mmCIF file of C-alpha atoms and ligand atoms in Angstrom:
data_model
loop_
_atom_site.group_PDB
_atom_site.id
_atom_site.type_symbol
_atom_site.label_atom_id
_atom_site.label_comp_id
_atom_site.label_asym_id
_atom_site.label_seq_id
_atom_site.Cartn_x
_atom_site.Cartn_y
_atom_site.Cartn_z
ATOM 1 C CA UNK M 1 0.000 0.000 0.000
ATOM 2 C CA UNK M 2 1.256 3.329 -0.991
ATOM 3 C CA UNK M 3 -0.288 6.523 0.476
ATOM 4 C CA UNK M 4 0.727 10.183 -0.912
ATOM 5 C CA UNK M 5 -0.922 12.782 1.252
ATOM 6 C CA UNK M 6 -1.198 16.409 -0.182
ATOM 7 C CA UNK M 7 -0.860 19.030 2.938
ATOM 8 C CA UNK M 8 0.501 17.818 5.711
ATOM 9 C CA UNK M 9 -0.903 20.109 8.662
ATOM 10 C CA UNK M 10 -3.477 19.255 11.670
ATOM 11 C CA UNK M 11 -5.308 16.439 9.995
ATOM 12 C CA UNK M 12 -3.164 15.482 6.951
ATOM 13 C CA UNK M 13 -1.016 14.648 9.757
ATOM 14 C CA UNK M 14 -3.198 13.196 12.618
ATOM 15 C CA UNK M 15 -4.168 11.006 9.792
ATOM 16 C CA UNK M 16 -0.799 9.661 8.697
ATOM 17 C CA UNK M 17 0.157 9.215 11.829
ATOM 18 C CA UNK M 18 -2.328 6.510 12.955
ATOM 19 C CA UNK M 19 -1.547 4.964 9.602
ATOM 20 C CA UNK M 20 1.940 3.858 10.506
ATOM 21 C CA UNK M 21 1.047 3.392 14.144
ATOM 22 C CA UNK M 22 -1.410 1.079 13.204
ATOM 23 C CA UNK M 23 1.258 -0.545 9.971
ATOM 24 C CA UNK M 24 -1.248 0.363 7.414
ATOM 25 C CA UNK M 25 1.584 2.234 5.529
ATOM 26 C CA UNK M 26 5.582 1.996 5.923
ATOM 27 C CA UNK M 27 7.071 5.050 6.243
ATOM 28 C CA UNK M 28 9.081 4.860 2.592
ATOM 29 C CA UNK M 29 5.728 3.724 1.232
ATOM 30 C CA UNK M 30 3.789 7.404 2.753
ATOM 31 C CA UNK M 31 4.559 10.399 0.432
ATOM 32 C CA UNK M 32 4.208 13.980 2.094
ATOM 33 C CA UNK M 33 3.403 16.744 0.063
ATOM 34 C CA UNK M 34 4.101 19.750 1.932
ATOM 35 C CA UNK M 35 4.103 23.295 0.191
ATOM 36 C CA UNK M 36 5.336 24.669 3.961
ATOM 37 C CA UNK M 37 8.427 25.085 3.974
ATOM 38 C CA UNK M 38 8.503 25.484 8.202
ATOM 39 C CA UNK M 39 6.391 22.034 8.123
ATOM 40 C CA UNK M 40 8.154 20.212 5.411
ATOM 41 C CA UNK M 41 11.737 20.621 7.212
ATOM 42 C CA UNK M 42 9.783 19.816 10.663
ATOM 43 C CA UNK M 43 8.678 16.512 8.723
ATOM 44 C CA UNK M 44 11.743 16.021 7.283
ATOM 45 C CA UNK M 45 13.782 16.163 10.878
ATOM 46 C CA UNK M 46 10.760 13.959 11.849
ATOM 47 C CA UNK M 47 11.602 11.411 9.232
ATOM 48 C CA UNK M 48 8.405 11.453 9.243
ATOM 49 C CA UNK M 49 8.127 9.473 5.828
ATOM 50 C CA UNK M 50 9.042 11.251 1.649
ATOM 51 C CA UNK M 51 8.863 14.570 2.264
ATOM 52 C CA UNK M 52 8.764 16.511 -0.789
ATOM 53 C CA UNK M 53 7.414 20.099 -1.572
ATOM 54 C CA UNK M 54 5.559 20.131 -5.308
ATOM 55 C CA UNK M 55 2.736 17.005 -6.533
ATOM 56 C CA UNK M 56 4.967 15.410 -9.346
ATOM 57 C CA UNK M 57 4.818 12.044 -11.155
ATOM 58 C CA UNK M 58 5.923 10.821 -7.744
ATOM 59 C CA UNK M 59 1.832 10.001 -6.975
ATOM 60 C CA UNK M 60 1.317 8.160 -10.189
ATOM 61 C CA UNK M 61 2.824 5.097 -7.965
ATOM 62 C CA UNK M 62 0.819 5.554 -4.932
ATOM 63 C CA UNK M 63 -2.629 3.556 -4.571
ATOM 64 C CA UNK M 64 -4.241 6.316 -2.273
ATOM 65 C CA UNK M 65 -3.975 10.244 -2.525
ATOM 66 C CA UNK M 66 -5.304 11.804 0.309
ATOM 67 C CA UNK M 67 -6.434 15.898 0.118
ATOM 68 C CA UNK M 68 -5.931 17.810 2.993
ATOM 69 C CA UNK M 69 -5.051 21.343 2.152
ATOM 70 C CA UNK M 70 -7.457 24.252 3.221
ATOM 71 C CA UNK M 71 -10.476 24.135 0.725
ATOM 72 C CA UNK M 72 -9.050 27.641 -0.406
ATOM 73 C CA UNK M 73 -5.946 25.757 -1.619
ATOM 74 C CA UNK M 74 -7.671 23.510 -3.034
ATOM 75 C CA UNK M 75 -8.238 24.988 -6.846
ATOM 76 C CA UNK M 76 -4.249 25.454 -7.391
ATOM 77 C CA UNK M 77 -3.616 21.493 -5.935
ATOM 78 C CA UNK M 78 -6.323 20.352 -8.307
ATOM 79 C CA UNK M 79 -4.918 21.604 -11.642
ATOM 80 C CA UNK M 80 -1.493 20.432 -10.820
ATOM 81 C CA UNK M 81 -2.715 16.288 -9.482
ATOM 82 C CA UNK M 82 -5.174 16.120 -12.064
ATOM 83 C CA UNK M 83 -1.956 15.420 -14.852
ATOM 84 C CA UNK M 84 -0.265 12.803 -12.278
ATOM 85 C CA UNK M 85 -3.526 10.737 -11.144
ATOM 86 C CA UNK M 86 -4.063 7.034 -13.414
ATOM 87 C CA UNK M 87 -6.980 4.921 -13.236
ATOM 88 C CA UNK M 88 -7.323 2.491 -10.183
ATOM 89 C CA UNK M 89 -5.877 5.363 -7.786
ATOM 90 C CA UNK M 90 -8.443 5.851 -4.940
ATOM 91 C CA UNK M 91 -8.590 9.855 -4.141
ATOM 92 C CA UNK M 92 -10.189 10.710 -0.364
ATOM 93 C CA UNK M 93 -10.474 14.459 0.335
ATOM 94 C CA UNK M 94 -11.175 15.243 4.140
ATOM 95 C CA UNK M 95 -11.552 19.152 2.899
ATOM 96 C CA UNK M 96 -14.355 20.905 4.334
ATOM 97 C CA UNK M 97 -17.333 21.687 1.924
ATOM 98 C CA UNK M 98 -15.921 20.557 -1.249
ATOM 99 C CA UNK M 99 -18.425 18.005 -3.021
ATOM 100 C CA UNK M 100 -17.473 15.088 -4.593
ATOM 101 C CA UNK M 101 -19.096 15.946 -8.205
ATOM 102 C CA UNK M 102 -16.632 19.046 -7.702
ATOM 103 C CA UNK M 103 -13.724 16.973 -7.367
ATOM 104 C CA UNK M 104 -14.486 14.888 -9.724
ATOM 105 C CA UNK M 105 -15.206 17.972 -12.503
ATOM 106 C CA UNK M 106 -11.894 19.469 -11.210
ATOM 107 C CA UNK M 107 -9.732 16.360 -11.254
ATOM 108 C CA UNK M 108 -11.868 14.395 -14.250
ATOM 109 C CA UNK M 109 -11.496 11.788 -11.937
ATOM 110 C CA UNK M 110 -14.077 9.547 -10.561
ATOM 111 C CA UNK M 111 -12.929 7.574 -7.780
ATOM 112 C CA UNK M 112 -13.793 9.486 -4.549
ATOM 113 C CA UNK M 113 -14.184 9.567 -1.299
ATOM 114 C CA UNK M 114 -15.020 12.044 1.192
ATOM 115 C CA UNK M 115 -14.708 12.500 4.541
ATOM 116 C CA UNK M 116 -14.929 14.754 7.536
ATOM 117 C CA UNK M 117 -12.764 13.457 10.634
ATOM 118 C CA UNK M 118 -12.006 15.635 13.621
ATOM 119 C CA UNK M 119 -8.582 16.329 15.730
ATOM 120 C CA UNK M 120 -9.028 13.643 18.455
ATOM 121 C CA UNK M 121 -8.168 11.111 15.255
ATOM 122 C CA UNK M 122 -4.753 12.625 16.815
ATOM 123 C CA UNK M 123 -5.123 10.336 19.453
ATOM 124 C CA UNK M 124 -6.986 7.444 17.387
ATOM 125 C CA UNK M 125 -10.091 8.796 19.286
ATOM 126 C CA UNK M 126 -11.466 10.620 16.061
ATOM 127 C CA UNK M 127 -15.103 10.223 14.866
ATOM 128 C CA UNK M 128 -15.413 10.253 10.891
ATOM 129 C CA UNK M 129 -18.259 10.708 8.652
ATOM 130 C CA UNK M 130 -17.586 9.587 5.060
ATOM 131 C CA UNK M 131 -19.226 9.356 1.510
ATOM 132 C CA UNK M 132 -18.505 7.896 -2.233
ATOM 133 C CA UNK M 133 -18.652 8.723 -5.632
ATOM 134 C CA UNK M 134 -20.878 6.060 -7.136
ATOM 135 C CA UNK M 135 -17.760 4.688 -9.008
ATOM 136 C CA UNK M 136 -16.014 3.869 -6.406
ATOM 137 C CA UNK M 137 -16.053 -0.303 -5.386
ATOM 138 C CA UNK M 138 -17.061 -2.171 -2.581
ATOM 139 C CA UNK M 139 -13.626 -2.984 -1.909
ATOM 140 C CA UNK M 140 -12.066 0.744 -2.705
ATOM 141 C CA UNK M 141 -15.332 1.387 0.587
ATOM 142 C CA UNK M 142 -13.572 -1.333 2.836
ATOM 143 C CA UNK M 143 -10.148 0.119 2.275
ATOM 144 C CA UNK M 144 -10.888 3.632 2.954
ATOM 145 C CA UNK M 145 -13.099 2.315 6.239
ATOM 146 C CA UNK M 146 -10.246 0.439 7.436
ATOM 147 C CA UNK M 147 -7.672 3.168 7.266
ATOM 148 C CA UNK M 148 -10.393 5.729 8.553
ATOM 149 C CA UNK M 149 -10.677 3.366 11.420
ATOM 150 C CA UNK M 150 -7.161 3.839 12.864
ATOM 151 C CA UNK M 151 -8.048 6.958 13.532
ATOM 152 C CA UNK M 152 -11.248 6.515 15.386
ATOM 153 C CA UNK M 153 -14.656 5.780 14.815
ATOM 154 C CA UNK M 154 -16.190 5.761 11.001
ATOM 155 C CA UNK M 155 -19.583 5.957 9.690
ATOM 156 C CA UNK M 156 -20.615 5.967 6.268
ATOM 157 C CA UNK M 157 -23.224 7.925 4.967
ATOM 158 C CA UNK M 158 -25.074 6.852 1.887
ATOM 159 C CA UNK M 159 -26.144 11.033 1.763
ATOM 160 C CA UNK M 160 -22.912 13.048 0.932
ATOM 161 C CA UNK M 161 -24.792 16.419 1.839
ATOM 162 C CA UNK M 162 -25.121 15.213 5.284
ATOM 163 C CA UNK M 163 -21.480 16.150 5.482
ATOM 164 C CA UNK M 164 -21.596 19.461 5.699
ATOM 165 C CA UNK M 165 -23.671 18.912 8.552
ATOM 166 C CA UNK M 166 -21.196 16.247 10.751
ATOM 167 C CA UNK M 167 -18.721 19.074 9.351
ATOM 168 C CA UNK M 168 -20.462 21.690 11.677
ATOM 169 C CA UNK M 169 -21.140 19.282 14.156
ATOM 170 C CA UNK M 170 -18.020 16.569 15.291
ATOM 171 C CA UNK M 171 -15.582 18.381 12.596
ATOM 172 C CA UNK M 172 -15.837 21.801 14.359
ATOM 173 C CA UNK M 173 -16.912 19.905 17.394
ATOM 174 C CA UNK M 174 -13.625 19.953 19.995
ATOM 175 C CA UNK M 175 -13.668 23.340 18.987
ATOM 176 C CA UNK M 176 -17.062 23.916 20.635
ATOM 177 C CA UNK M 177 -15.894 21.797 23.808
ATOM 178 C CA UNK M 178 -12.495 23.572 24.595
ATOM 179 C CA UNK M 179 -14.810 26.546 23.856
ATOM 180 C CA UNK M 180 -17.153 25.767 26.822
ATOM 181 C CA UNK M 181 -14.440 24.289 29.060
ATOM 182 C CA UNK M 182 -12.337 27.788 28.824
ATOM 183 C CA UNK M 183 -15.381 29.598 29.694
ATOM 184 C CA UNK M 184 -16.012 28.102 32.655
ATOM 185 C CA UNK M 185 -11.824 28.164 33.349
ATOM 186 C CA UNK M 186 -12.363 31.634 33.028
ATOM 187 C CA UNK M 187 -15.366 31.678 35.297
ATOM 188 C CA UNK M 188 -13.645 30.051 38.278
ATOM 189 C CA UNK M 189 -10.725 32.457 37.488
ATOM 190 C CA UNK M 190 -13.225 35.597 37.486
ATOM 191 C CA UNK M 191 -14.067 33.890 40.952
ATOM 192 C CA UNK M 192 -10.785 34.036 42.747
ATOM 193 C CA UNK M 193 -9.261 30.648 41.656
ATOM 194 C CA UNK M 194 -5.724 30.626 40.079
ATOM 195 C CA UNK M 195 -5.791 29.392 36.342
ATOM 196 C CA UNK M 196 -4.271 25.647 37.471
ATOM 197 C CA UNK M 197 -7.305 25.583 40.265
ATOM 198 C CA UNK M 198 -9.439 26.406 38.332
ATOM 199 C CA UNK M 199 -8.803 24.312 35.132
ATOM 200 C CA UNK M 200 -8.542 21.099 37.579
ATOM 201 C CA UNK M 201 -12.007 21.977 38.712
ATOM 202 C CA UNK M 202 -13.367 21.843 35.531
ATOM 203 C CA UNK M 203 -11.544 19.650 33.425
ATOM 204 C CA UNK M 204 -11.908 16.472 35.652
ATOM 205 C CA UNK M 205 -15.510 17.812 36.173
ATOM 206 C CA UNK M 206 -16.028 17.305 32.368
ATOM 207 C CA UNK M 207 -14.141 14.072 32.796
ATOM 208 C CA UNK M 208 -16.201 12.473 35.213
ATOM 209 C CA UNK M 209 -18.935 14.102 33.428
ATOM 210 C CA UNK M 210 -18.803 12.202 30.342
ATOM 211 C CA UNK M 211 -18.249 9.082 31.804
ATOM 212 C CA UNK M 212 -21.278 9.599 33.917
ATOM 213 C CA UNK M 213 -23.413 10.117 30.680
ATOM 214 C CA UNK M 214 -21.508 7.377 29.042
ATOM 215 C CA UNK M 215 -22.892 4.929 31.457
ATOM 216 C CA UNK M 216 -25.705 5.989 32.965
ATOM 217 C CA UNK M 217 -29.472 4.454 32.042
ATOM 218 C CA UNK M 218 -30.698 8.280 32.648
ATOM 219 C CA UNK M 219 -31.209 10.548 29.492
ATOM 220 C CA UNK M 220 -29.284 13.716 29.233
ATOM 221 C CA UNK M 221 -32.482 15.671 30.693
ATOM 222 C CA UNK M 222 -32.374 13.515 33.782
ATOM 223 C CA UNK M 223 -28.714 14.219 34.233
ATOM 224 C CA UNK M 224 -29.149 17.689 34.340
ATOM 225 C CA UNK M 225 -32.456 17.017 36.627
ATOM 226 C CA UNK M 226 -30.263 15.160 38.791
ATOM 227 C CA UNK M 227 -27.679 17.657 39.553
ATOM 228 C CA UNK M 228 -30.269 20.507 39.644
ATOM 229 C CA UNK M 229 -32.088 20.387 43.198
ATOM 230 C CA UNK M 230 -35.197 22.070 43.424
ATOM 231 C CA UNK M 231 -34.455 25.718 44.439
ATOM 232 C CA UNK M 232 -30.750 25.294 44.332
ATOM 233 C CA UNK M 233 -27.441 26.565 42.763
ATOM 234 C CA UNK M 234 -27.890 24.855 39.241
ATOM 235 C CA UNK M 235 -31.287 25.892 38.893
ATOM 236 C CA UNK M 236 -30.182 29.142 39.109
ATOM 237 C CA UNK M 237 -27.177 28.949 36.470
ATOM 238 C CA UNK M 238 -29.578 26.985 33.987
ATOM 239 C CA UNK M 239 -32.078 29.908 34.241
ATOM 240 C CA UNK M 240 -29.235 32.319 33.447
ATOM 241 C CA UNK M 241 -28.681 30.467 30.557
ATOM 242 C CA UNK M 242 -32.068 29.921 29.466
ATOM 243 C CA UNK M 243 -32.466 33.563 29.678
ATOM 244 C CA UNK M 244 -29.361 34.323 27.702
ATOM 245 C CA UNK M 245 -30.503 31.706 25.201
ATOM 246 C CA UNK M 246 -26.920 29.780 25.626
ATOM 247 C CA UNK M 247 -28.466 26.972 24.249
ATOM 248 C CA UNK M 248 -30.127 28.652 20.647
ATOM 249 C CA UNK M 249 -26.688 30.416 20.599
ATOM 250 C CA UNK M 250 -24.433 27.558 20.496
ATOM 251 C CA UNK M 251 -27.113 25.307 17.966
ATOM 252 C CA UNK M 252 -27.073 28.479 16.013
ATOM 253 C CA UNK M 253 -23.190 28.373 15.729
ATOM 254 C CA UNK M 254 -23.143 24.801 14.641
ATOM 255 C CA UNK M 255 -25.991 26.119 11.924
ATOM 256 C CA UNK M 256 -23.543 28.513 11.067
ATOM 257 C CA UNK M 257 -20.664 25.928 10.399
ATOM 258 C CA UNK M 258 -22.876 23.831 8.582
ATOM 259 C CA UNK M 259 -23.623 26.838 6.357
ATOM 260 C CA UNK M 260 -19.526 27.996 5.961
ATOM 261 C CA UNK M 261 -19.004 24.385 5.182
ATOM 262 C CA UNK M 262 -21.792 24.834 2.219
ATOM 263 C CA UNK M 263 -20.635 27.904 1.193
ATOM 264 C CA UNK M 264 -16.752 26.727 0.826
ATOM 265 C CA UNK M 265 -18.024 24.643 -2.137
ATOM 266 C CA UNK M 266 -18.603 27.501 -4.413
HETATM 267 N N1 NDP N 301 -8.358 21.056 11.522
HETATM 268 C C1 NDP N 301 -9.464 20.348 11.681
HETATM 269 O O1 NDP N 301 -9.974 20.190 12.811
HETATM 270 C C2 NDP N 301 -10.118 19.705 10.517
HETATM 271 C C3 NDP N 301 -9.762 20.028 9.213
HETATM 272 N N2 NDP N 301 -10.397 19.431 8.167
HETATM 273 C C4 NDP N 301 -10.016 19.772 6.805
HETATM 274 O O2 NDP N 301 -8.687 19.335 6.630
HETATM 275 C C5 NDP N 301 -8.020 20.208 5.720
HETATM 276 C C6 NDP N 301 -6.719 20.629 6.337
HETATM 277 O O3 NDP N 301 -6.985 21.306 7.550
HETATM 278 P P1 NDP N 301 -5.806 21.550 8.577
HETATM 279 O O4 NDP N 301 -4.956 20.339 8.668
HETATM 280 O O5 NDP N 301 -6.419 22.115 9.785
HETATM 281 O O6 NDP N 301 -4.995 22.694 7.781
HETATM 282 P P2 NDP N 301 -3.464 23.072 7.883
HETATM 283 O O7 NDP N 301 -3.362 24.480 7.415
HETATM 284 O O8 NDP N 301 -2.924 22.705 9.226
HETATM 285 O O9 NDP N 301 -2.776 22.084 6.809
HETATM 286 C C7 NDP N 301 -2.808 22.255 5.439
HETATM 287 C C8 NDP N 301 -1.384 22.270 4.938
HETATM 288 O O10 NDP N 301 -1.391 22.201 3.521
HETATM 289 C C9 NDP N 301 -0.384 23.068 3.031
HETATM 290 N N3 NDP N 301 -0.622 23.349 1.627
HETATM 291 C C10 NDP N 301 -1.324 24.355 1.047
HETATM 292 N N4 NDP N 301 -1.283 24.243 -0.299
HETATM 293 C C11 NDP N 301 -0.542 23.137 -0.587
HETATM 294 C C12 NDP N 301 -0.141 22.503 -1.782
HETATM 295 N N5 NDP N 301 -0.475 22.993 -2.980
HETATM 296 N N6 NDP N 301 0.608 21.381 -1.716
HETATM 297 C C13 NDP N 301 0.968 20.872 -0.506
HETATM 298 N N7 NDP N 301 0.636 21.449 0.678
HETATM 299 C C14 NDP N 301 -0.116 22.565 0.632
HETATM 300 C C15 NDP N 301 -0.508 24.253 3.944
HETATM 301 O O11 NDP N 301 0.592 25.130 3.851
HETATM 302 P P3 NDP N 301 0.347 26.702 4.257
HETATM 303 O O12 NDP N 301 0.044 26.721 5.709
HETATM 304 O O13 NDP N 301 1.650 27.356 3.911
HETATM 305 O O14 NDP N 301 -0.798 27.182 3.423
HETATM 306 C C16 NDP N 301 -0.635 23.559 5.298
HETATM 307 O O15 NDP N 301 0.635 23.245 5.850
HETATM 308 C C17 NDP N 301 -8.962 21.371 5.434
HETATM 309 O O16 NDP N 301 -9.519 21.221 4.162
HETATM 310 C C18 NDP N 301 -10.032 21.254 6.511
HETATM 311 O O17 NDP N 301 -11.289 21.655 6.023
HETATM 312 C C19 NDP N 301 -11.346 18.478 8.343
HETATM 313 C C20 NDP N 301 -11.728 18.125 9.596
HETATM 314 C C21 NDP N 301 -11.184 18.714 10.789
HETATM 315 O O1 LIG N 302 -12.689 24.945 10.614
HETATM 316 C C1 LIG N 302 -12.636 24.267 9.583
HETATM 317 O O2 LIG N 302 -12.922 24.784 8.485
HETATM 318 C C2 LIG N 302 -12.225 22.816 9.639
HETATM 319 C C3 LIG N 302 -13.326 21.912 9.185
HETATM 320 C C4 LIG N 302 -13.814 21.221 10.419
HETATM 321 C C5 LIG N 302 -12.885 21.621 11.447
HETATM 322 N N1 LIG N 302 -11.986 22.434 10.999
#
């Protein structure tokens, strides 16, 4: 298996690492095209597999080319891979917004997957929706599954607009959590805690907090019931919030991904 990965940042990255942790790829088998010069010489000091800085005829060899530059990137990549790709290659683009149809206009390509993982595949703890071109084989499915799944979790969805919608939700989703968790940091601090106090408080009360919901019998609404006793402290926080409309705030944010994701297609 040969694997040529075009921008090597955050994901391109999280992703290639679980690859070789998991011997899905060697390391003179993974090609990393990196246009950053900063990153490439990181990657190169990291031996972290070919490191090169231009798409050449390099990725006619590999069996899988991965896309993970910034969507805005994405026109100048296109024009340059679309001479170097040959039939049988399986192409899976984890870029935000951009439709298959569009990749397979702007590549004349049709072998493709997409798919929208988040940064905990760092850790193998991602969660990854994904989608095919019609083209694309049972088998070409399976392999794209398997690799997905050394990064995390992987669902497939037979509806490839859905993505933009797991893109607002789980792509942009740790975003959302270390959004809330410094929030409250910053509450505790606004309270008189120092920052360390205050981010043990909260971070192993989110800890405990998800294992709690994790395996507990009791729905999310008796969760919340369960901390908030009648008259008491949480009762008064979740009013605050209700009032503030914390809740129609954040869904409207993840609306609001969703609709950047849509709008990154055009
Ligand atoms: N970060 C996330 O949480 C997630 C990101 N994604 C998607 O993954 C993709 C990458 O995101 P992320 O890793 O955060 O972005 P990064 O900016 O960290 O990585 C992209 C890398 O690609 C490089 N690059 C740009 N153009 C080229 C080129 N022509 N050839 C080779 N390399 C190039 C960039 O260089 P330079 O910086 O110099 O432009 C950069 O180093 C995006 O499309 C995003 O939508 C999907 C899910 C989650
Ligand atoms: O913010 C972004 O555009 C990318 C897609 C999902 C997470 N990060």
């Amino acid at each position: 298996m040969k694997i040529a990965i075009i921008g090597c940042g955050n994901m391109g990255m999280a992703f290639a690492n679980s690859f070789i942790q998991y011997n899905l790829v060697k390391k003179e088998d993974l090609l990393l095209i990196e246009k950053n010069k900063e990153r490439g010489d990181i990657l190169q000091e990291q031996k972290a597999g070919v490191v090169v800085d231009t798409i050449s005829e390099k990725i006619s060899s590999v069996n899988l080319v991965i896309l993970s530059v910034k969507p805005q990137d994405y026109p100048s990549v296109s024009d340059e891979l679309k001479q170097y790709l040959r039939p049988g290659q399986l192409v899976l683009s984890i870029m935000a917004g951009i439709p298959i149809k569009k990749i397979q206009e702007s590549l004349s390509y049709p072998l493709i997957i997409r798919a929208m993982p988040n940064t905990p595949a760092l850790l193998g703890m991602g969660m990854t929706a994904f989608a095919s071109a019609p083209e694309v084989g049972l088998s070409d499915i399976r392999l794209a599954e398997n690799l997905i799944n050394s990064t995390g979790r992987a669902v497939f969805l037979e509806e490839e607009s859905l993505l933009d919608a797991v893109t607002g939700l789980s792509g942009s989703g740790p975003a959302y959590f270390f959004y809330l968790i410094k929030n409250m940091i910053d509450a505790g601090i606004a309270m008189g805690f120092d920052p360390s106090m205050s981010a043990l408080l909260v971070k192993q009360t989110m800890l405990g907090s998800y294992h709690l919901m994790q395996t507990s019998d009791k729905s999310l609404d008796e969760l919340i019931q369960a901390v908030a006793s009648k008259g008491g402290t949480t009762e008064a926080a979740l009013k605050t919030f209700g009032e503030k409309e914390v809740g129609q705030g954040l869904q409207k944010g993840i609306f609001a991904a969703r609709d950047r994701a849509v709008e990154l297609a055009k």
